Coordinates of C-alpha atoms in Angstrom, one line a residue:
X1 CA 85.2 101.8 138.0
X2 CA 88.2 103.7 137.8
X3 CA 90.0 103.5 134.4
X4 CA 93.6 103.3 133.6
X5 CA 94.5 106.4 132.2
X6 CA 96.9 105.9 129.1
X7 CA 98.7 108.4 126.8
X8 CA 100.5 106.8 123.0
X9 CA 103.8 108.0 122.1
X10 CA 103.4 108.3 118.1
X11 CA 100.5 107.6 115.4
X12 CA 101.8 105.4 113.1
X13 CA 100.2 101.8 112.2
X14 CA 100.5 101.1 115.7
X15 CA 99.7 104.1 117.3
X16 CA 96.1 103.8 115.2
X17 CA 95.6 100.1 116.6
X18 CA 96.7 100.9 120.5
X19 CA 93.5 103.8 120.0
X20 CA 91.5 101.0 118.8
X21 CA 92.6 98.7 121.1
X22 CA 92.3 101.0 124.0
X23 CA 88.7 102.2 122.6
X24 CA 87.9 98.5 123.3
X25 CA 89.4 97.8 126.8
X26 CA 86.2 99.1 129.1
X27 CA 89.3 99.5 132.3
X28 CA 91.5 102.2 130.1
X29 CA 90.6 104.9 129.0
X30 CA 92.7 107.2 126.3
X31 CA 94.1 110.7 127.6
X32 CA 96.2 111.7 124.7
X33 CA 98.3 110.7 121.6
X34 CA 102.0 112.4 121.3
X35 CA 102.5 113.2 117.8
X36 CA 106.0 115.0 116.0
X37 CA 103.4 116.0 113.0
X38 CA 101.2 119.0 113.2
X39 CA 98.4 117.9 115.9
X40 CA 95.7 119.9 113.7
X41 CA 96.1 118.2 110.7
X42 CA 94.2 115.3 112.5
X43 CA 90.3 115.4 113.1
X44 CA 90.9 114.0 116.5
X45 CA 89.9 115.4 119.5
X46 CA 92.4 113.5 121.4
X47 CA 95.8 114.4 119.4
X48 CA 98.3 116.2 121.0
X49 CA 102.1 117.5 120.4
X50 CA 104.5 115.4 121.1
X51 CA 106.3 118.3 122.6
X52 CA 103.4 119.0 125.2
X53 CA 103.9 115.6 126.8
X54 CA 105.4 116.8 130.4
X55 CA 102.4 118.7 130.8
X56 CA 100.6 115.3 131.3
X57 CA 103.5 113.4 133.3
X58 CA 101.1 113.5 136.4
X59 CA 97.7 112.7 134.1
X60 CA 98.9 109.8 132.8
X61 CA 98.7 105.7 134.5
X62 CA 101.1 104.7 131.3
X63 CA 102.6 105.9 128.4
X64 CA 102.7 103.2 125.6
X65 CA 105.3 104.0 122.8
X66 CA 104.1 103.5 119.4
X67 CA 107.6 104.1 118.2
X68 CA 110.3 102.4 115.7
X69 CA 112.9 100.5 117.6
X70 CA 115.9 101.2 115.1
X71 CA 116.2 104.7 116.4
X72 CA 113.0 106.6 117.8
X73 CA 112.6 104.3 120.7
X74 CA 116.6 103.9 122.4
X75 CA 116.6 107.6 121.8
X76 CA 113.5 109.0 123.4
X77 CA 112.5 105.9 125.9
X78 CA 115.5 106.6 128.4
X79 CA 114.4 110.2 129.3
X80 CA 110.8 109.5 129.0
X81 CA 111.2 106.7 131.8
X82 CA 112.1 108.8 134.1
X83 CA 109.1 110.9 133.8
X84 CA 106.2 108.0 132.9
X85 CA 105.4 104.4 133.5
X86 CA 106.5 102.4 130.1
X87 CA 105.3 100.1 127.8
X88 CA 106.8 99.2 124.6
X89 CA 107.1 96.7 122.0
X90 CA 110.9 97.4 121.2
X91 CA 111.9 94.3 118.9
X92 CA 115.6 94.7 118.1
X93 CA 116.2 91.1 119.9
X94 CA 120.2 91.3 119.8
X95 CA 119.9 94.4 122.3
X96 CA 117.2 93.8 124.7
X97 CA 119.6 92.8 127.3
X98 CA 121.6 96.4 126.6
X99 CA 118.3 98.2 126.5
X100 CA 117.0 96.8 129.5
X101 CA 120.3 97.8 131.7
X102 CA 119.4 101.3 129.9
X103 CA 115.7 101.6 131.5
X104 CA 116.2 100.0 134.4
X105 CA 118.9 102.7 135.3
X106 CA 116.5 105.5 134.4
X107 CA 112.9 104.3 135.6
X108 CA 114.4 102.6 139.4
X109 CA 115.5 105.8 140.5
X110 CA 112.6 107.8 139.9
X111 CA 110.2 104.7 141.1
X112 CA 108.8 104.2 137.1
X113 CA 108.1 101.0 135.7
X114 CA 109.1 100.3 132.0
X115 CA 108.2 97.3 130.5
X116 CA 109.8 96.2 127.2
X117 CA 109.4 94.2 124.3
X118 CA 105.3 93.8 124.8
X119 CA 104.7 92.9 121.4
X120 CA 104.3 89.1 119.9
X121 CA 108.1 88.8 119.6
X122 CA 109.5 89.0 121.7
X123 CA 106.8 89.2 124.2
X124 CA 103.7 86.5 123.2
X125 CA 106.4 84.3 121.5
X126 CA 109.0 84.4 124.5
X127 CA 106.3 83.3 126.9
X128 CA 105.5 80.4 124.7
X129 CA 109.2 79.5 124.1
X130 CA 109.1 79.4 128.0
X131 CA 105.9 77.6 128.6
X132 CA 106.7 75.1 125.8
X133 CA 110.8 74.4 126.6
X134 CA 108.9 74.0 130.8
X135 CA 106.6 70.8 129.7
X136 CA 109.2 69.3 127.3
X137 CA 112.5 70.2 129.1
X138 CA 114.5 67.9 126.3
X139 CA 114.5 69.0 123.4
X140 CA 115.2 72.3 120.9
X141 CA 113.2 74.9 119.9
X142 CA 113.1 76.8 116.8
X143 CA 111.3 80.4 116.1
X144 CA 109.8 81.3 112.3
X145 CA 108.4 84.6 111.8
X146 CA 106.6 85.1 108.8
X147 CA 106.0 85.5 105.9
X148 CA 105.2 89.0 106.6
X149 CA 105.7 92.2 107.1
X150 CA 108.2 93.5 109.4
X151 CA 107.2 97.0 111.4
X152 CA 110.6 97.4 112.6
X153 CA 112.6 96.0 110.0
X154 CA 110.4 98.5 107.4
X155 CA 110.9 101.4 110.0
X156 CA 114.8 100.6 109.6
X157 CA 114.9 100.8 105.8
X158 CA 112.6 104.0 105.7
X159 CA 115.4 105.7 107.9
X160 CA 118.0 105.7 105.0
X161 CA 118.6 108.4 103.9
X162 CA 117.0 108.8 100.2
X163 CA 114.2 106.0 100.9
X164 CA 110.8 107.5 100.0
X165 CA 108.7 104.4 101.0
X166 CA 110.1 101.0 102.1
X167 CA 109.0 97.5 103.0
X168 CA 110.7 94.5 104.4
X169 CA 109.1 90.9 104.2
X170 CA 110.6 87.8 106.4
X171 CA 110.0 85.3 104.7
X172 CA 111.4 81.3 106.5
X173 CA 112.9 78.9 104.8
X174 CA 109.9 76.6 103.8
X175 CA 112.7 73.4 103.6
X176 CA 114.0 73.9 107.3
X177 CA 110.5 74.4 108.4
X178 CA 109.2 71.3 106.8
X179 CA 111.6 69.3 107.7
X180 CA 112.3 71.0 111.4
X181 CA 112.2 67.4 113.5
X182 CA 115.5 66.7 111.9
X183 CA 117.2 70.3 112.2
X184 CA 119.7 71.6 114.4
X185 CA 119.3 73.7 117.4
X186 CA 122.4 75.8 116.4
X187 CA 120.7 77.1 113.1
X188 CA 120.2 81.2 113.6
X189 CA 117.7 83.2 112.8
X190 CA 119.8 84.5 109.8
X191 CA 120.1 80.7 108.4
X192 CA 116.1 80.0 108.7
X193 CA 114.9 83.2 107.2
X194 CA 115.3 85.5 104.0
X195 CA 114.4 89.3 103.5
X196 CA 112.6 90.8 100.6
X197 CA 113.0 94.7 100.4
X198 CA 110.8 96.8 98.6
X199 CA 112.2 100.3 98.3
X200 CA 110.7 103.6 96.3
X201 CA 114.2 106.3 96.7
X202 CA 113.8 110.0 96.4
X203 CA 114.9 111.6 93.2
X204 CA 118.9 111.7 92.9
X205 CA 119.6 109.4 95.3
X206 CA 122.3 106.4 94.4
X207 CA 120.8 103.1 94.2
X208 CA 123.3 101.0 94.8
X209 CA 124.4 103.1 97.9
X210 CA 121.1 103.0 99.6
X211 CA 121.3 99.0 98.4
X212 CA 125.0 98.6 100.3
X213 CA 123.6 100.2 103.8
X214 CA 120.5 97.8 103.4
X215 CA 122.7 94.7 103.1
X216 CA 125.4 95.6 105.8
X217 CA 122.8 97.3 108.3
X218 CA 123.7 95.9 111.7
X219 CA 120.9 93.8 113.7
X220 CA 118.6 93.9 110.8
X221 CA 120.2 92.7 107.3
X222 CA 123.9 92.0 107.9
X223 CA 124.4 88.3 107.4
X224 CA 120.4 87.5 106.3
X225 CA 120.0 86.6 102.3
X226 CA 118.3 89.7 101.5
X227 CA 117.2 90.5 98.2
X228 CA 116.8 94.3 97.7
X229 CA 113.8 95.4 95.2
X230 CA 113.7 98.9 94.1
X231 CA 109.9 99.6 92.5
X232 CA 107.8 102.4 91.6
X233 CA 105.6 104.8 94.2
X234 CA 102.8 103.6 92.0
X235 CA 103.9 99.7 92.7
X236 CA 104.4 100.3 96.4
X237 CA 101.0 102.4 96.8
X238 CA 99.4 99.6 94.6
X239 CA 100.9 96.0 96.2
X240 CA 102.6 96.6 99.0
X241 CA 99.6 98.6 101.4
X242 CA 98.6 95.1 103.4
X243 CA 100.2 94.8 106.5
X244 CA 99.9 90.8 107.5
X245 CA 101.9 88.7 109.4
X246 CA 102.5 85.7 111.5
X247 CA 105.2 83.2 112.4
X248 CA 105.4 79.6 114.8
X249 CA 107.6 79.0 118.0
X250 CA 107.8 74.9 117.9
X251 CA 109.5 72.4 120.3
X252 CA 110.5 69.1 119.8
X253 CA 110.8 67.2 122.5
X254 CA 111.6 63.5 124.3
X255 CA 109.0 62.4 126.1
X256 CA 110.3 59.1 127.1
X257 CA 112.7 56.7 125.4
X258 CA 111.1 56.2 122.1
X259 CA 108.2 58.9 122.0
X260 CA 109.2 62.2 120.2
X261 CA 106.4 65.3 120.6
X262 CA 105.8 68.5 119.3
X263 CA 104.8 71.9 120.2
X264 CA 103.6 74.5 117.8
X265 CA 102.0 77.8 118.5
X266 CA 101.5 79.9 115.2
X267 CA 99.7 83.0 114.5
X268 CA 98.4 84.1 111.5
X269 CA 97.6 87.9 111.0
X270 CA 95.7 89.8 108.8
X271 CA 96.8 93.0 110.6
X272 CA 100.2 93.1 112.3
X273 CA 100.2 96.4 114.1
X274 CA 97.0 95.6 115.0
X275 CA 97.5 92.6 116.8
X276 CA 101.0 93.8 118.3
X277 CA 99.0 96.9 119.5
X278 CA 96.5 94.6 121.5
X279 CA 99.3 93.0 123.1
X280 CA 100.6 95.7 124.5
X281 CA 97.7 97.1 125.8
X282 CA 96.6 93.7 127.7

């Protein structure tokens, strides 16, 4: 049988569960895995530097990018697409459409694919949204994420500069979600969800600085009730290691005159990146 041949883009929480999830996919097989740290200070065989990756652009089926989408991924995808096939799970939902245009003007040219937004939202979520909105065409539906932890919306805090460790939870609105038959369909994400940050800062680093970026940070905070929690290294190290997750698309819909039905899919993980690495990789 010949095997997909795959190379991952970064060896964070996600990068370790697309080598698990790869390990297990019998039709793949793992070439490399791109890293920007010091490939030797890993006992893996198959670790590479991140800076050797054209050597491989003709050894490689499909490069998966195990990257944050607040900066590593719109700056590094765009050249990289010209070069590999793409998969990513790029989750910054206000610029898909932008990011999109972006790839699709680098990968066409060169014949490369580049699939975005492979993850469980968007990606597992949006084709439930589809499949759901197709078999009860009148209605509204309503996305909750959480509560959980946020890979991208944790990668975005730990960018600010001063933040040692960070941690973002989404947590929804338990009152909208109990009583979602008789909400609106205008309500926005911002409106059915609140943030908890948990932040460890450097040493001499302003607080309430790193606190005012947080709170006005474009596509992530801006607008959201977020509360802002600055805590020890030993606090973060001690509670805040798990990495779980989950969240529901529902649809309520008419199914005749009278008769009122309802669509839920929900997952509930014990391991986010994980489960986002597994659906990437299928």
């Amino acid at each position: 049988m010949k095997k997909i041949k795959v190379g991952i883009m970064g060896y964070g929480n996600l990068g370790k569960g697309l080598v698990s999830a790869l390990q297990a996919t019998p039709d793949m097989e793992l070439i490399k895995v791109f890293t920007r740290r010091d490939p030797k200070s890993f006992q893996h065989p198959f670790m590479e530097a991140a800076g050797q990756i054209m050597d491989y652009k003709d050894k490689l089926d499909v490069l998966i990018l195990a990257l944050g989408s607040a900066t590593d991924i719109p700056q590094m995808a765009p050249e990289l697409a010209t070069h590999f096939n793409l998969v990513d799970t790029y989750d910054n939902h206000q610029r898909i459409p932008e990011y999109y245009d972006t790839l699709a003007a680098k990968a066409k040219p060169h014949q490369k694919t580049a699939m975005i937004g492979m993850g469980w939202d968007p990606g597992l979520f949006s084709l439930n949204r589809l499949l759901s909105e197709c078999v009860l065409p009148h209605g509204k539906t309503f996305t909750f994420w959480g509560k959980g932890v946020s890979q991208g919306h944790s990668d975005a805090l730990k960018r600010i500069k001063g933040v040692k460790y960070a941690v973002q939870y989404t947590v929804p609105k338990q009152h909208i979600l109990d009583q979602i038959e008789k909400q609106d369909t205008t309500l926005q994400g911002f409106q059915t969800h609140d943030r908890q940050c948990f932040v460890v800062t450097k040493p001499g680093f302003d607080k309430s600085a790193i606190e005012d970026q947080i709170i006005h940070m474009e596509n992530y905070f801006k607008e959201y009730d977020t509360e802002v929690n600055f805590i020890s290294e030993e606090d973060f190290k001690k509670n805040h290691q798990e990495m779980f997750h989950g969240g529901h698309v529902i649809r309520v819909g008419e199914t005749g005159e009278k008769n009122q039905s309802k669509i839920d899919f929900s997952l509930t993980l014990k391991s986010n990146p994980e489960f986002t690495a597994r659906v990437a990789v299928k």
